XYZ file of C-alpha atoms in Angstrom:
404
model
C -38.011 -13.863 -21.148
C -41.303 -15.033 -22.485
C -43.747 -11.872 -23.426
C -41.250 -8.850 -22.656
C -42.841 -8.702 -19.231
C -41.161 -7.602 -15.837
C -42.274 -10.082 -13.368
C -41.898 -9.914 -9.168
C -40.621 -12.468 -6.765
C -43.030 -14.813 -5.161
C -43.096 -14.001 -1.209
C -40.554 -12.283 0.949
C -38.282 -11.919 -1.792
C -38.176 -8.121 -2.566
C -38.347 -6.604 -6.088
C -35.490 -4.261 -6.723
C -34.661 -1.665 -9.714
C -31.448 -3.784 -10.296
C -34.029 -6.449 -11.173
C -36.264 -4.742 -13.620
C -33.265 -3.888 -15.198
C -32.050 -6.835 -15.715
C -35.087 -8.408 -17.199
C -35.497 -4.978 -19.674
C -32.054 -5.983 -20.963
C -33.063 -9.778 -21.336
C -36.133 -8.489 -23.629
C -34.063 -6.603 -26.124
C -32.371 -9.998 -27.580
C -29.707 -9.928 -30.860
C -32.581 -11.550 -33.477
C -30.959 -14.760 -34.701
C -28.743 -15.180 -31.907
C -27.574 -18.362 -30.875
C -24.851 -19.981 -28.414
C -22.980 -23.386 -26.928
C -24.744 -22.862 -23.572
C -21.460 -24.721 -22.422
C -19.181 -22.491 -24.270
C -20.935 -19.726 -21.905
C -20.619 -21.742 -19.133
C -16.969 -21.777 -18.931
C -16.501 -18.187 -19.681
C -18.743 -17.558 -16.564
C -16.434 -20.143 -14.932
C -13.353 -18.396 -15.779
C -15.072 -14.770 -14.844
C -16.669 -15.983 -11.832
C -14.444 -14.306 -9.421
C -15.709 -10.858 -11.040
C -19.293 -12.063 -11.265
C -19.271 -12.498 -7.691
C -19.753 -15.563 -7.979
C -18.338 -18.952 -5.845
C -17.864 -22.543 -6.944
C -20.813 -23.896 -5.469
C -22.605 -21.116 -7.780
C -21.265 -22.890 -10.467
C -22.676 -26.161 -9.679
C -26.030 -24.734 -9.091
C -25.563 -22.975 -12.596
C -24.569 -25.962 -14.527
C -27.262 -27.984 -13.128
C -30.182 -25.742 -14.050
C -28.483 -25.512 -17.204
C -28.787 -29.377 -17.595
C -32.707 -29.130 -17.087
C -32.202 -27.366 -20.666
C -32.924 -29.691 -23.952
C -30.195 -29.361 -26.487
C -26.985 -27.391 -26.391
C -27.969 -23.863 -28.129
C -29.449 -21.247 -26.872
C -31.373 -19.582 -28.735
C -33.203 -16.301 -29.316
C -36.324 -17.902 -30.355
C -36.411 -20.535 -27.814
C -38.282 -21.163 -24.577
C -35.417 -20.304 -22.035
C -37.180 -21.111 -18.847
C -36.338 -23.653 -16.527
C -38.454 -25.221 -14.297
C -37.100 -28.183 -11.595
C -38.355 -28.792 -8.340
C -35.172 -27.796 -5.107
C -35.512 -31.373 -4.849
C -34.416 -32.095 -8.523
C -31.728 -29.477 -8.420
C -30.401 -30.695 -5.455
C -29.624 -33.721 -6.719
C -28.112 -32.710 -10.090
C -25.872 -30.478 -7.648
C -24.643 -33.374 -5.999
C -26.365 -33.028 -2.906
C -26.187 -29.895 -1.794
C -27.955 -28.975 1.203
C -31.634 -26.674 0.571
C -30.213 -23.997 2.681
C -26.720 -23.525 0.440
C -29.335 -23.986 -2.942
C -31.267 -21.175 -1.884
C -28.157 -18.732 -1.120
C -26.383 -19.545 -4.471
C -29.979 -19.470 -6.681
C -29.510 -15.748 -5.212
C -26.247 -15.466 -6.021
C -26.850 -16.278 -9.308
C -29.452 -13.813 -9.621
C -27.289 -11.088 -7.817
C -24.978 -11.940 -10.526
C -27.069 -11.535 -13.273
C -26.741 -14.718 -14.781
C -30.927 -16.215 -14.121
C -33.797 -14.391 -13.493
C -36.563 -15.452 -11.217
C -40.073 -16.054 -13.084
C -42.332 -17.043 -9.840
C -45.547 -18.120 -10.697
C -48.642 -17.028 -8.290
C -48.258 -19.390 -5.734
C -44.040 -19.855 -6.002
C -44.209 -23.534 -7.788
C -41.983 -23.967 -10.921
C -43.878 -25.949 -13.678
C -44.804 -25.768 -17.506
C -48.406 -24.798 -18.696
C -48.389 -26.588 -22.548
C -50.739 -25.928 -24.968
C -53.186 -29.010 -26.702
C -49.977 -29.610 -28.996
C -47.885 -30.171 -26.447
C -46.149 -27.407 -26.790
C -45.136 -25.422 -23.537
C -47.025 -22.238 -23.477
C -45.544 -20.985 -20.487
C -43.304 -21.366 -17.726
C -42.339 -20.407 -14.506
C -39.075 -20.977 -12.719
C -35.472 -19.614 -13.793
C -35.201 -17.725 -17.126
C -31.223 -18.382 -18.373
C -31.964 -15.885 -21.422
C -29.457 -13.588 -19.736
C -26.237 -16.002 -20.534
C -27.758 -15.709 -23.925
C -27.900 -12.230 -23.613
C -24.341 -11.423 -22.568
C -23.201 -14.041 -23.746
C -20.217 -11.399 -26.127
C -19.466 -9.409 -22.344
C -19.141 -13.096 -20.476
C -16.746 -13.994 -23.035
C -14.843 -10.610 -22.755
C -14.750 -11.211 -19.046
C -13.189 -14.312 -19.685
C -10.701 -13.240 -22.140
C -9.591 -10.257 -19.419
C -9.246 -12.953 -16.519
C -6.932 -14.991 -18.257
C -4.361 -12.270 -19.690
C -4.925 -10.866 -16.058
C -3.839 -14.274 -14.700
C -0.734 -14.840 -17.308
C 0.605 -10.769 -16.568
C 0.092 -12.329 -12.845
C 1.751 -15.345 -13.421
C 5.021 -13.355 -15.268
C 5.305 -10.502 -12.842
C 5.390 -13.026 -10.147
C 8.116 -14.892 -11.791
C 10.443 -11.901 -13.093
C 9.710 -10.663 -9.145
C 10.969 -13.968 -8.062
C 14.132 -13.472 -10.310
C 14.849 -10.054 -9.160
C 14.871 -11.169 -6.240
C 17.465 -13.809 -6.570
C 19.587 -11.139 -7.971
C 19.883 -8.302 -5.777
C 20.382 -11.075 -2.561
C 23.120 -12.891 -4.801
C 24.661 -9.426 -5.785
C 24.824 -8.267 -2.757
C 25.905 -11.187 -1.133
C 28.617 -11.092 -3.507
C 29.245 -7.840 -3.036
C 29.670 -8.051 0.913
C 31.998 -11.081 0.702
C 34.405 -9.677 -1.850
C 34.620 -6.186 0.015
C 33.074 -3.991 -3.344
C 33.084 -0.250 -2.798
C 29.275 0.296 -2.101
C 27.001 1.266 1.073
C 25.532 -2.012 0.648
C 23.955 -1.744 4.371
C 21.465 0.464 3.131
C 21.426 -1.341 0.027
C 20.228 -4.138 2.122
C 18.009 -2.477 4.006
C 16.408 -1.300 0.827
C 15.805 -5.073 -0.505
C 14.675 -6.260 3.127
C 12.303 -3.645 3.287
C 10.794 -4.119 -0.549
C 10.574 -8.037 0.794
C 8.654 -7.615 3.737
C 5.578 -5.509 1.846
C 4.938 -8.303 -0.187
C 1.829 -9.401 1.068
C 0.907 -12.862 1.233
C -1.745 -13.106 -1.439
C -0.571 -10.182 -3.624
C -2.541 -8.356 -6.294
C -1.497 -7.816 -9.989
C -1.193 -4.277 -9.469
C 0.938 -4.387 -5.864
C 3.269 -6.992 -7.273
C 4.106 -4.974 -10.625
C 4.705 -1.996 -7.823
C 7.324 -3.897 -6.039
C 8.911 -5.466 -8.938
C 9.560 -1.441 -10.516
C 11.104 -1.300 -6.969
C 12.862 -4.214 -7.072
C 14.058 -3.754 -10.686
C 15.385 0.026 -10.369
C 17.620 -1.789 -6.520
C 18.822 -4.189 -9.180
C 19.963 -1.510 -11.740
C 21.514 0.643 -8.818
C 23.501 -2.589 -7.867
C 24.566 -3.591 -10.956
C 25.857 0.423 -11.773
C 27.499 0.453 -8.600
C 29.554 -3.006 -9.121
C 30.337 -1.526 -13.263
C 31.562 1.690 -12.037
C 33.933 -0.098 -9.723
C 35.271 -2.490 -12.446
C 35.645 0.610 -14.874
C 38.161 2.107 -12.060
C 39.910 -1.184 -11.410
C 40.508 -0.994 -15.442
C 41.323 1.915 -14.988
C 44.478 1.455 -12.164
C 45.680 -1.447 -14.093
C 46.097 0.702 -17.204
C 48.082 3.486 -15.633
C 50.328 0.639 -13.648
C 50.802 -0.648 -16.929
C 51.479 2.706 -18.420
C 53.841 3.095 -15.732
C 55.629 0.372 -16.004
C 55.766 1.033 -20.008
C 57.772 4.296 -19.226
C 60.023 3.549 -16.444
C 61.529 0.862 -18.786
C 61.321 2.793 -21.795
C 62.992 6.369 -20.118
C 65.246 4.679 -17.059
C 67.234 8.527 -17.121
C 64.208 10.141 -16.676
C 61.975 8.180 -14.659
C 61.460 10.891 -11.745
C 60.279 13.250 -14.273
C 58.360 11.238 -16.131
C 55.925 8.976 -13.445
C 52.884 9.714 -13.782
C 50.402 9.800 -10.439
C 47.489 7.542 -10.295
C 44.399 8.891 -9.885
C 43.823 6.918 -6.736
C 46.674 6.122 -4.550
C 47.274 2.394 -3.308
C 44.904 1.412 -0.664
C 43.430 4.843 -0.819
C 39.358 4.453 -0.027
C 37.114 5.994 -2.778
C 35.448 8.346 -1.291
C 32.396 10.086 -2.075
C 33.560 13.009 -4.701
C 35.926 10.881 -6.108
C 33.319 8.199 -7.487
C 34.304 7.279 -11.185
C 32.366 9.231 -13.954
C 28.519 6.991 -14.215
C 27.058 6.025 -17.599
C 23.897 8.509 -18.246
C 21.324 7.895 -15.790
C 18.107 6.196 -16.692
C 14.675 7.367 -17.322
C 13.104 5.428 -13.722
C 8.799 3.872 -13.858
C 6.510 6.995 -14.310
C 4.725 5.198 -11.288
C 7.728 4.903 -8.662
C 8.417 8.257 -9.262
C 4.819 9.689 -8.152
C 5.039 6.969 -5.101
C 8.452 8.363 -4.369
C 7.154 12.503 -4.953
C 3.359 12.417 -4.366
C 3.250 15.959 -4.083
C 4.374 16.987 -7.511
C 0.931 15.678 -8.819
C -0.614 18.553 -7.907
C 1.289 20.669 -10.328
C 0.420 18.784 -13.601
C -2.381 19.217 -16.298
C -5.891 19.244 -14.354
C -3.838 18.705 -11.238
C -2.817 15.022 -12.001
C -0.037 13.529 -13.967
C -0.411 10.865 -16.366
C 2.426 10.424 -18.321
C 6.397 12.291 -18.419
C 5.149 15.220 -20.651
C 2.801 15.787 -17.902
C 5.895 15.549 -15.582
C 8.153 17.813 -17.556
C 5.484 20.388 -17.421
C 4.481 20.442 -13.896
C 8.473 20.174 -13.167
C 8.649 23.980 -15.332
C 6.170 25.102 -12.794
C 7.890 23.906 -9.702
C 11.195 24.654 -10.743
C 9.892 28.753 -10.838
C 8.054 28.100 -7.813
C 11.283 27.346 -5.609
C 13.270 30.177 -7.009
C 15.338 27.819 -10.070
C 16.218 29.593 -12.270
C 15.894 29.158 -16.066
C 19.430 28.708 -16.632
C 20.119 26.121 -13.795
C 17.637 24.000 -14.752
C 18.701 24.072 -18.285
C 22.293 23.151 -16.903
C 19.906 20.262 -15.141
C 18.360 19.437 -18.277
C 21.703 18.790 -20.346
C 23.131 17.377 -17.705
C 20.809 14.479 -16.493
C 18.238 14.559 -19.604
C 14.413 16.519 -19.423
C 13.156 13.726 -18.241
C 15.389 12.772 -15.146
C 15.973 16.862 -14.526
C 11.991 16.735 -13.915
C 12.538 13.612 -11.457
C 15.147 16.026 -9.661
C 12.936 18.882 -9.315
C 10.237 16.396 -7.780
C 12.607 15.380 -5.062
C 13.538 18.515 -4.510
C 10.017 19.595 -4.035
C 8.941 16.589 -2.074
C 11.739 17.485 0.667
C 11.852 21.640 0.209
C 11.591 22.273 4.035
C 15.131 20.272 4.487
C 16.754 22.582 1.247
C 17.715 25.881 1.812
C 18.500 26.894 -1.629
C 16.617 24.756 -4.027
C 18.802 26.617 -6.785
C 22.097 26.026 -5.405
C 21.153 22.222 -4.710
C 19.954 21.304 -8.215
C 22.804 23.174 -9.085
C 25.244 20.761 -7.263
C 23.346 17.605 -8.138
C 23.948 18.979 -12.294
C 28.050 19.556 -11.533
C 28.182 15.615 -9.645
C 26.462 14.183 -12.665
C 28.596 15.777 -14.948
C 31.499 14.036 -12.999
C 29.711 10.692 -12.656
C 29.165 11.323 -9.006
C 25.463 11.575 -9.061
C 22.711 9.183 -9.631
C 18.353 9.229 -9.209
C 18.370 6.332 -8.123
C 19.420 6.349 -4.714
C 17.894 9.582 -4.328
C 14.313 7.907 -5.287
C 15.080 5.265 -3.316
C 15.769 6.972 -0.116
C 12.629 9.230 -0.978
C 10.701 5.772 -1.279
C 11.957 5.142 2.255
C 11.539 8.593 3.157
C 7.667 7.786 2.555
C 7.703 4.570 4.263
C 8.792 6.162 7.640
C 12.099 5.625 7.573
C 14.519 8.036 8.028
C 16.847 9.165 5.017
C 18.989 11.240 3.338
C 18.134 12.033 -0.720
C 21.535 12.487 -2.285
């Protein structure tokens, strides 16, 4: 911005602090600076959805930046432009004086120009007996030189940003495909499961994906999605381990009937299960260790836990464990039960417990007893989180559920 100088707009245009500080900023300029003015027009491209900024913004932009001789910016340089609407119009393939006018002020908005209006509006060049241009009023572009490092950081973020889109979107699209196969498989070939709910669950994560999904909301269902997937997949293992199971004892069996015919009412052993018998719910096969769940579901699932943490937030599992100490003494736990809890399930999943627990206390009538219970079915492989997080999920969501 030639001579350091805040300048006003020319008319109804009104002058705002915004504006001064822009033009401050454009005065304090790296010495020796210099860059591609087309380089920083496609990092503006790529950022333009942060800028603010719309395609036809663009093609204003690149046309004033046409009116500029040479490809560098430059610190020392004159950085003023100065074409008529008329000539801008054209160079922006005909777009209409109205929609040049609203994106000349989106660009400005933006912070990308800065108006220079001489005394009566008009945009020309005063040059000096030389022929040199000794100033100029019309659109200072100084500012792309100016930011020209935080354009290209804006750049850089959009496109990670857009590949982390691009992959959540496509492992969501995968889990997808295999919780409805699973469970579809699961239906058909009769698995032991409550796959009902479990397909409620999945219809229900489905139908909040919006239509044009953010980053953050797709990463949220996809946790969701991920930890359904991981139930399933437990669910159909623990049934295979028992299948193994039978077949080794019939084979066992079978082993000592032949081997002891004299003896074979007092040596048959009982299965655990009996033929055809339905397994029912204490009698689930003993679970591999449970997992350590998405810091993030768990708060969605137990908002109210938060309020126990460091500073009254939670930001990470220590911060979980902690505020899990002070809940656990605040419903009457005691120190030894929720060590049991804590050998049991693992610190971190013990604290995931104790948030449940908290999150539905008016529906427990002995938070002791019940974390106490929930430690004895884990150490039997009866008990896992994850249904209980889901159902608290649901819980949230207005539907009605159970948590264990």
């Amino acid at each position: 911005m030639q001579g350091g100088q805040v300048t006003t707009p020319f008319g109804r245009r009104p002058m705002t602090l915004a504006l001064v500080k822009r033009q401050v900023a454009v005065t304090a300029r790296t010495p020796g600076k210099s860059v591609d003015k087309w380089s920083v027009f496609r990092d503006v491209s790529e950022a333009r959805g942060v800028l603010g900024l719309q395609d036809r913004s663009l093609a204003v932009l690149d046309a004033l930046l046409s009116f500029y001789p040479g490809n560098e910016l430059r610190q020392d340089a004159q950085l003023i432009v100065f074409p008529s609407n008329a000539q801008l119009t054209l160079r922006a393939h005909g777009i209409a004086g109205a929609t040049l006018r609203r994106h000349l002020a989106l660009l400005v908005e933006a912070g990308m120009i800065i108006r220079k209006d001489s005394a009566n509006g008009k945009r020309y060049a005063r040059k000096g007996g030389a022929g040199e241009i000794e100033n100029a009023f019309g659109f200072d572009i100084s500012p792309m030189l100016v930011r020209a490092d935080e354009l290209a950081g804006m750049a850089q973020q959009v496109a990670a940003d857009r590949a982390a889109f691009r992959r959540a979107r496509e492992n969501l699209t995968i889990c997808r495909r295999d919780v409805r196969k699973l469970i579809a498989a699961a239906l058909e070939e009769g698995a032991f499961g409550d796959w009902e709910m479990i397909e409620e669950v999945y219809f229900g994560l489905v139908s909040r994906i919006p239509r044009l999904p953010t980053l953050a909301e797709v990463a949220a269902i996809l946790d969701e999605m991920d930890l359904l997937r991981n139930e399933i997949v437990n669910t159909l293992e623990m049934q295979q381990k028992t299948q193994n199971c039978s077949t080794n004892d019939a084979h066992n069996e079978r082993h000592i009937q032949n081997s002891n015919t004299e003896f074979t009412n007092e040596l048959e052993p009982r299965s655990e299960y009996e033929p055809g018998e339905k397994l029912s719910e204490n009698r689930r096969p003993k679970s591999e260790p449970n997992q350590t769940f998405p810091l993030g579901l768990v708060l969605r699932a137990c908002p109210d836990i938060g309020a126990y943490g460091p500073g009254g937030a939670i930001n990470s599992w220590r911060d979980l464990m902690s505020a899990a100490v002070v809940v656990r003494s605040m419903l009457g736990v005691s120190p030894s039960a929720y060590q049991d809890a804590c050998e049991a399930m693992g610190q971190e999943d013990a604290a995931v417990a104790i948030a449940c627990i908290l999150e539905r206390g008016g529906q427990i009538n002995s938070a002791g007893g019940y974390l106490r219970d929930l430690t004895r079915r884990t150490e039997r492989g009866e008990f896992s989180l994850g249904p209980m997080l889901m159902a608290q999920l649901r819980s949230n969501g207005k539907m009605d559920s159970g948590i264990g």
